[in-house]
XYZ file of N, CA and C in Angstrom:
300
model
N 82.977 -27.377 -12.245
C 83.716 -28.550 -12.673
C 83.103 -29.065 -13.971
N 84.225 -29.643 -14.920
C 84.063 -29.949 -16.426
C 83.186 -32.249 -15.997
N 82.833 -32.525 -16.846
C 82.235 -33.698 -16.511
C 82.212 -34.524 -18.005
N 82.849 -35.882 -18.333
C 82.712 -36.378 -19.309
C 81.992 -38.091 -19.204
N 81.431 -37.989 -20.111
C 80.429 -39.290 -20.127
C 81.392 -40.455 -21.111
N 81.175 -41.742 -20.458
C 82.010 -42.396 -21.468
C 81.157 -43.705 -21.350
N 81.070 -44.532 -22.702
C 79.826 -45.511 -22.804
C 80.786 -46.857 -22.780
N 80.550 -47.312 -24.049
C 81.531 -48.798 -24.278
C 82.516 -48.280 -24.291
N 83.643 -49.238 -24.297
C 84.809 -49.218 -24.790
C 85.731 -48.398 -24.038
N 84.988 -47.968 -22.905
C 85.254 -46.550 -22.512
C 85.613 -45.570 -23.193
N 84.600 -45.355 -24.351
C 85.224 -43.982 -24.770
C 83.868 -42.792 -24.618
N 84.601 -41.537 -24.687
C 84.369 -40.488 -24.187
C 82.684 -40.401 -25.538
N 81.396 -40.101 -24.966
C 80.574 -39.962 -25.689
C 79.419 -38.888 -25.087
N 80.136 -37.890 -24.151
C 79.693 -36.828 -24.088
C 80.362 -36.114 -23.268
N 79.828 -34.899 -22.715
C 80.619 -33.672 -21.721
C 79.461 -33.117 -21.225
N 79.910 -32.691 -20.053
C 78.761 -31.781 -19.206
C 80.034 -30.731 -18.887
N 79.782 -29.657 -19.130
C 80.955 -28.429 -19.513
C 80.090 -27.225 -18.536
N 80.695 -27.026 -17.535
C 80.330 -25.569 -16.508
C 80.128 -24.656 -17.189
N 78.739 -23.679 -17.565
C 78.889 -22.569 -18.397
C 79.331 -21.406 -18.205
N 79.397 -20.977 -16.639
C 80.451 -19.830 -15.877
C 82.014 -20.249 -16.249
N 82.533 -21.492 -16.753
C 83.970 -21.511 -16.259
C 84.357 -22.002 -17.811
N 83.192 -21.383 -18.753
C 83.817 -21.609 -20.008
C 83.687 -20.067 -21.072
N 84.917 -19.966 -22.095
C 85.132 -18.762 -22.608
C 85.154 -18.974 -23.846
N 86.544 -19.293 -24.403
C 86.826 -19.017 -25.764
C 87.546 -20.683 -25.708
N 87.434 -20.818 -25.050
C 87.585 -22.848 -24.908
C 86.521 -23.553 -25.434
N 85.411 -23.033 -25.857
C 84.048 -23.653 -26.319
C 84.381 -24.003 -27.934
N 85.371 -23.179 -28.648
C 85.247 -23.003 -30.012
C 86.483 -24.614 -29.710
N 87.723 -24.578 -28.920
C 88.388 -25.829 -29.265
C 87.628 -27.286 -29.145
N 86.778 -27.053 -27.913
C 85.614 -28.086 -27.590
C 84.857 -28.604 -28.908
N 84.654 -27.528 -29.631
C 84.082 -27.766 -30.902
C 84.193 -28.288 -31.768
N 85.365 -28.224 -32.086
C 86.457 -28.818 -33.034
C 87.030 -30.304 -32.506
N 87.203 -30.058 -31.373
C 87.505 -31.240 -30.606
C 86.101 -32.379 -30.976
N 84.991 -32.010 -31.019
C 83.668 -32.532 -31.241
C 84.103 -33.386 -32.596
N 84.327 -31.965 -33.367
C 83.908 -32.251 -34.849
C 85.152 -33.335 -35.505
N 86.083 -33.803 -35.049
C 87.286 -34.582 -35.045
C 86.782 -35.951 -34.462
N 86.218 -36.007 -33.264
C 85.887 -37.274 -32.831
C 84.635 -37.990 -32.471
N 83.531 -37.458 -32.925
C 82.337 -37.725 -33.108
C 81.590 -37.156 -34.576
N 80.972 -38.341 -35.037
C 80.179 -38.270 -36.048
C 78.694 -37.253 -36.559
N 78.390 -37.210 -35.636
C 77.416 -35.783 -35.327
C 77.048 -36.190 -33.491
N 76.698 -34.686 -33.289
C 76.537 -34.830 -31.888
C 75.657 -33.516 -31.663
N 75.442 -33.099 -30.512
C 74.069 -31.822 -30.010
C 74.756 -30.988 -29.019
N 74.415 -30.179 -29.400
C 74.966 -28.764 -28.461
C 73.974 -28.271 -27.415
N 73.891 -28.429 -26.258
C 72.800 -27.501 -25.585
C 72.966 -26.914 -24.463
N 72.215 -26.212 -23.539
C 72.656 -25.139 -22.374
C 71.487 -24.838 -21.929
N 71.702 -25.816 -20.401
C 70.604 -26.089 -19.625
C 71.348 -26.198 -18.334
N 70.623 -25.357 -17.140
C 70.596 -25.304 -15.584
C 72.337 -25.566 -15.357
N 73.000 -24.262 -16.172
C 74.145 -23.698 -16.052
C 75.317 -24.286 -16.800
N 75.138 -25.681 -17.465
C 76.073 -26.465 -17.764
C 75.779 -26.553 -19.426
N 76.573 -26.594 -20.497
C 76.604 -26.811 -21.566
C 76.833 -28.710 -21.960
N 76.117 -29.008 -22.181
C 75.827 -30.318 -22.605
C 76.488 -30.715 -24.636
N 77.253 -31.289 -24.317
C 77.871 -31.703 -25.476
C 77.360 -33.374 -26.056
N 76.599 -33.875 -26.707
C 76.296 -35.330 -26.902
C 76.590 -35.901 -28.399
N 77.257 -36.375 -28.410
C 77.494 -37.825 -29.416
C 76.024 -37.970 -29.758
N 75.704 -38.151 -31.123
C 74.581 -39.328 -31.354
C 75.209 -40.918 -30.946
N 76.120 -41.104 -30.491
C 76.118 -42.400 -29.428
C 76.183 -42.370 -28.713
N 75.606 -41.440 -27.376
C 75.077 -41.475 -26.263
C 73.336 -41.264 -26.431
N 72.791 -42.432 -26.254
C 71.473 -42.568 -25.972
C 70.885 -42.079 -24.741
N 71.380 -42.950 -23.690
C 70.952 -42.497 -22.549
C 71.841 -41.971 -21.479
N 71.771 -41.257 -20.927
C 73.090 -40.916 -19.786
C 73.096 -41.588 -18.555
N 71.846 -42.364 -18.491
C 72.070 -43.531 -17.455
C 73.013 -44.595 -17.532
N 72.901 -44.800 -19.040
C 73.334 -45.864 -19.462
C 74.941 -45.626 -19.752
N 76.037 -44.633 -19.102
C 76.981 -44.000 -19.360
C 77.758 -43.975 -17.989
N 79.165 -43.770 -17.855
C 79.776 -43.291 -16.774
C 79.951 -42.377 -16.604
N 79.468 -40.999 -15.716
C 79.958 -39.417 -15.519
C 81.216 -39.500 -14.991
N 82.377 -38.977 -15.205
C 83.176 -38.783 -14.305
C 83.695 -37.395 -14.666
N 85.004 -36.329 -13.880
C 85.329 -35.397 -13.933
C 86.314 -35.968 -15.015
N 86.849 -34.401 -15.727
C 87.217 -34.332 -16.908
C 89.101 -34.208 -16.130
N 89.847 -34.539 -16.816
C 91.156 -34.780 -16.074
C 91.833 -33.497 -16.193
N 92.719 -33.419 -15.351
C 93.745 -32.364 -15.099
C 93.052 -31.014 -13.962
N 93.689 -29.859 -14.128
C 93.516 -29.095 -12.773
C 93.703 -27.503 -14.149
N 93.388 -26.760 -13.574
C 93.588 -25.411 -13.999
C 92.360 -24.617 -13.821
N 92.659 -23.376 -14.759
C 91.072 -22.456 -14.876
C 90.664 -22.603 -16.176
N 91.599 -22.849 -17.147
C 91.199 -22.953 -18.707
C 91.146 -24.160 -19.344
N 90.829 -24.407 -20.188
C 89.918 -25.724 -20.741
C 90.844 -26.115 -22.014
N 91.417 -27.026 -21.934
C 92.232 -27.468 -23.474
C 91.932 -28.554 -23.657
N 93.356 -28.771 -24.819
C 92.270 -30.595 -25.206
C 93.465 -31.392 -25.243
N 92.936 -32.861 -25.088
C 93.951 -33.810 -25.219
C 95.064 -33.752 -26.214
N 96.242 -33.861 -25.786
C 97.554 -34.085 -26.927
C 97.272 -35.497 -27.492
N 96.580 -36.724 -26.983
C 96.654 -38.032 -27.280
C 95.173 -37.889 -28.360
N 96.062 -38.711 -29.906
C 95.011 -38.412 -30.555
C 93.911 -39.325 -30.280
N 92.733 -39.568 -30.721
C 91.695 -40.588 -30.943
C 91.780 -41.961 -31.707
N 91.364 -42.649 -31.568
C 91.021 -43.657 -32.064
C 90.402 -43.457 -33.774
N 89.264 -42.689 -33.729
C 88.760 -42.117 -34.934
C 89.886 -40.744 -35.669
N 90.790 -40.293 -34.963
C 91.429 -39.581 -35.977
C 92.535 -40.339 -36.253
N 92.917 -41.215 -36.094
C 94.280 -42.227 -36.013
C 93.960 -43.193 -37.033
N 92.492 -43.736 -37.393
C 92.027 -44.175 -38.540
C 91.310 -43.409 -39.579
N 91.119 -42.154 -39.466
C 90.441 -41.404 -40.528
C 88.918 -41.210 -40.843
N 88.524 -42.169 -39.649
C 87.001 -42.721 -39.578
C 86.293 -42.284 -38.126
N 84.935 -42.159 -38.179
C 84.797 -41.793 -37.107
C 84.164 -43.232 -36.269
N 83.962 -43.133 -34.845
C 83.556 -44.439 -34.285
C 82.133 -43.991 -33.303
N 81.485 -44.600 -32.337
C 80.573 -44.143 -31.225
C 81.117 -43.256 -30.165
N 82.432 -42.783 -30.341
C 83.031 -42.341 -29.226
C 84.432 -42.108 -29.568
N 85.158 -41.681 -28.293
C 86.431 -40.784 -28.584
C 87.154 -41.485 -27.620
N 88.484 -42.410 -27.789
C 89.622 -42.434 -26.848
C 90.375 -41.501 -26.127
N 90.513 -40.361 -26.552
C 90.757 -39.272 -25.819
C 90.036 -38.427 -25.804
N 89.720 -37.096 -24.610
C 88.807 -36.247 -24.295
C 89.729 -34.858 -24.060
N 89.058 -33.885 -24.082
C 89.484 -32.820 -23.748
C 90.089 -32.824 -22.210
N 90.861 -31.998 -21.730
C 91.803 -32.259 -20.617
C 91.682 -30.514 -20.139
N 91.979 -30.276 -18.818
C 91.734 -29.272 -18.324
C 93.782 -28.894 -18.161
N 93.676 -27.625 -18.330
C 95.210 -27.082 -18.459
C 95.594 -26.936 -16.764
Protein backbone atom coordinates (compact mmCIF):
# COMPACT_ATOMS: atom_id res chain seq x y z
CA UNK A 1 0.00 0.00 0.00
CA UNK A 2 0.95 3.66 -1.37
CA UNK A 3 0.91 6.24 1.91
CA UNK A 4 0.79 10.14 1.70
CA UNK A 5 1.79 12.62 4.39
CA UNK A 6 -0.06 15.86 4.51
CA UNK A 7 1.03 18.86 6.98
CA UNK A 8 -0.93 22.33 7.07
CA UNK A 9 -3.41 23.20 5.01
CA UNK A 10 -3.77 19.74 4.37
CA UNK A 11 -1.64 19.52 1.71
CA UNK A 12 0.16 16.59 0.51
CA UNK A 13 4.06 17.03 1.77
CA UNK A 14 5.24 13.63 1.33
CA UNK A 15 4.67 9.79 0.16
CA UNK A 16 5.68 6.56 1.53
CA UNK A 17 5.47 4.56 -1.94
CA UNK A 18 5.67 0.38 -1.65
CA UNK A 19 8.91 -0.50 -3.49
CA UNK A 20 7.59 -4.11 -4.73
CA UNK A 21 4.35 -2.42 -6.14
CA UNK A 22 6.22 0.28 -7.95
CA UNK A 23 7.58 0.20 -11.79
CA UNK A 24 7.65 2.72 -14.35
CA UNK A 25 5.11 4.86 -12.14
CA UNK A 26 8.22 6.19 -10.22
CA UNK A 27 9.30 8.42 -13.28
CA UNK A 28 5.35 10.10 -13.19
CA UNK A 29 5.81 10.32 -9.27
CA UNK A 30 8.72 12.33 -10.25
CA UNK A 31 7.45 14.74 -12.23
CA UNK A 32 4.50 14.80 -10.19
CA UNK A 33 7.28 15.91 -7.39
CA UNK A 34 8.93 18.27 -9.60
CA UNK A 35 5.44 20.28 -10.44
CA UNK A 36 4.39 20.52 -6.84
CA UNK A 37 7.12 20.80 -4.52
CA UNK A 38 9.98 23.12 -4.40
CA UNK A 39 12.80 20.67 -3.76
CA UNK A 40 12.23 17.51 -1.96
CA UNK A 41 14.48 13.90 -1.20
CA UNK A 42 14.27 10.71 -2.72
CA UNK A 43 15.10 7.65 -0.61
CA UNK A 44 14.64 3.71 -0.21
CA UNK A 45 14.55 2.30 3.06
CA UNK A 46 12.94 -1.10 4.73
CA UNK A 47 11.04 -1.67 1.34
CA UNK A 48 9.24 1.62 0.86
CA UNK A 49 10.49 4.58 -1.26
CA UNK A 50 10.18 7.73 0.72
CA UNK A 51 9.40 10.87 -1.25
CA UNK A 52 9.84 14.33 1.09
CA UNK A 53 9.10 17.95 0.48
CA UNK A 54 11.69 20.18 2.15
CA UNK A 55 8.33 21.09 4.00
CA UNK A 56 8.01 18.14 5.77
CA UNK A 57 10.25 18.46 8.79
CA UNK A 58 9.05 15.96 10.87
CA UNK A 59 6.70 13.04 10.07
CA UNK A 60 5.33 13.17 13.45
CA UNK A 61 4.36 16.32 12.97
CA UNK A 62 2.22 15.17 9.68
CA UNK A 63 -0.91 13.03 8.88
CA UNK A 64 -0.09 9.43 7.17
CA UNK A 65 -2.93 8.34 5.44
CA UNK A 66 -3.42 5.83 2.33
CA UNK A 67 -3.05 7.30 -1.03
CA UNK A 68 -6.70 7.29 -2.77
CA UNK A 69 -8.22 5.07 -5.28
CA UNK A 70 -7.83 1.10 -5.82
CA UNK A 71 -5.81 -0.63 -8.65
CA UNK A 72 -2.24 -2.26 -9.27
CA UNK A 73 -0.71 0.80 -11.07
CA UNK A 74 0.14 4.11 -9.73
CA UNK A 75 -1.07 7.42 -11.58
CA UNK A 76 -1.53 10.85 -10.69
CA UNK A 77 -4.14 13.24 -9.87
CA UNK A 78 -6.25 14.88 -12.84
CA UNK A 79 -6.97 17.85 -10.17
CA UNK A 80 -4.28 20.32 -10.64
CA UNK A 81 -2.38 21.91 -7.52
CA UNK A 82 -2.56 24.82 -5.90
CA UNK A 83 1.20 25.61 -6.90
CA UNK A 84 0.63 24.73 -10.58
CA UNK A 85 -2.65 26.82 -10.83
CA UNK A 86 -0.47 29.82 -9.62
CA UNK A 87 2.84 29.17 -11.30
CA UNK A 88 4.54 29.20 -7.89
CA UNK A 89 5.46 26.65 -5.77
CA UNK A 90 4.02 26.45 -1.98
CA UNK A 91 5.01 23.88 1.31
CA UNK A 92 2.86 21.36 -0.22
CA UNK A 93 0.53 20.04 -2.90
CA UNK A 94 -3.46 20.19 -3.01
CA UNK A 95 -3.56 17.31 -5.02
CA UNK A 96 -1.54 13.97 -4.77
CA UNK A 97 -0.95 11.21 -6.90
CA UNK A 98 -4.03 8.76 -7.03
CA UNK A 99 -3.86 5.03 -7.52
CA UNK A 100 -5.63 3.81 -11.03
Amino acid sequence: MHYCFRGENDHVVGLQLNADQLGQEIYKILDWADENFSSYSVEQEDGYVHLRSSALKEEAEVHKEPLKGTGDGLGMSDEPSEASQDGDHDDGSAAEPAML
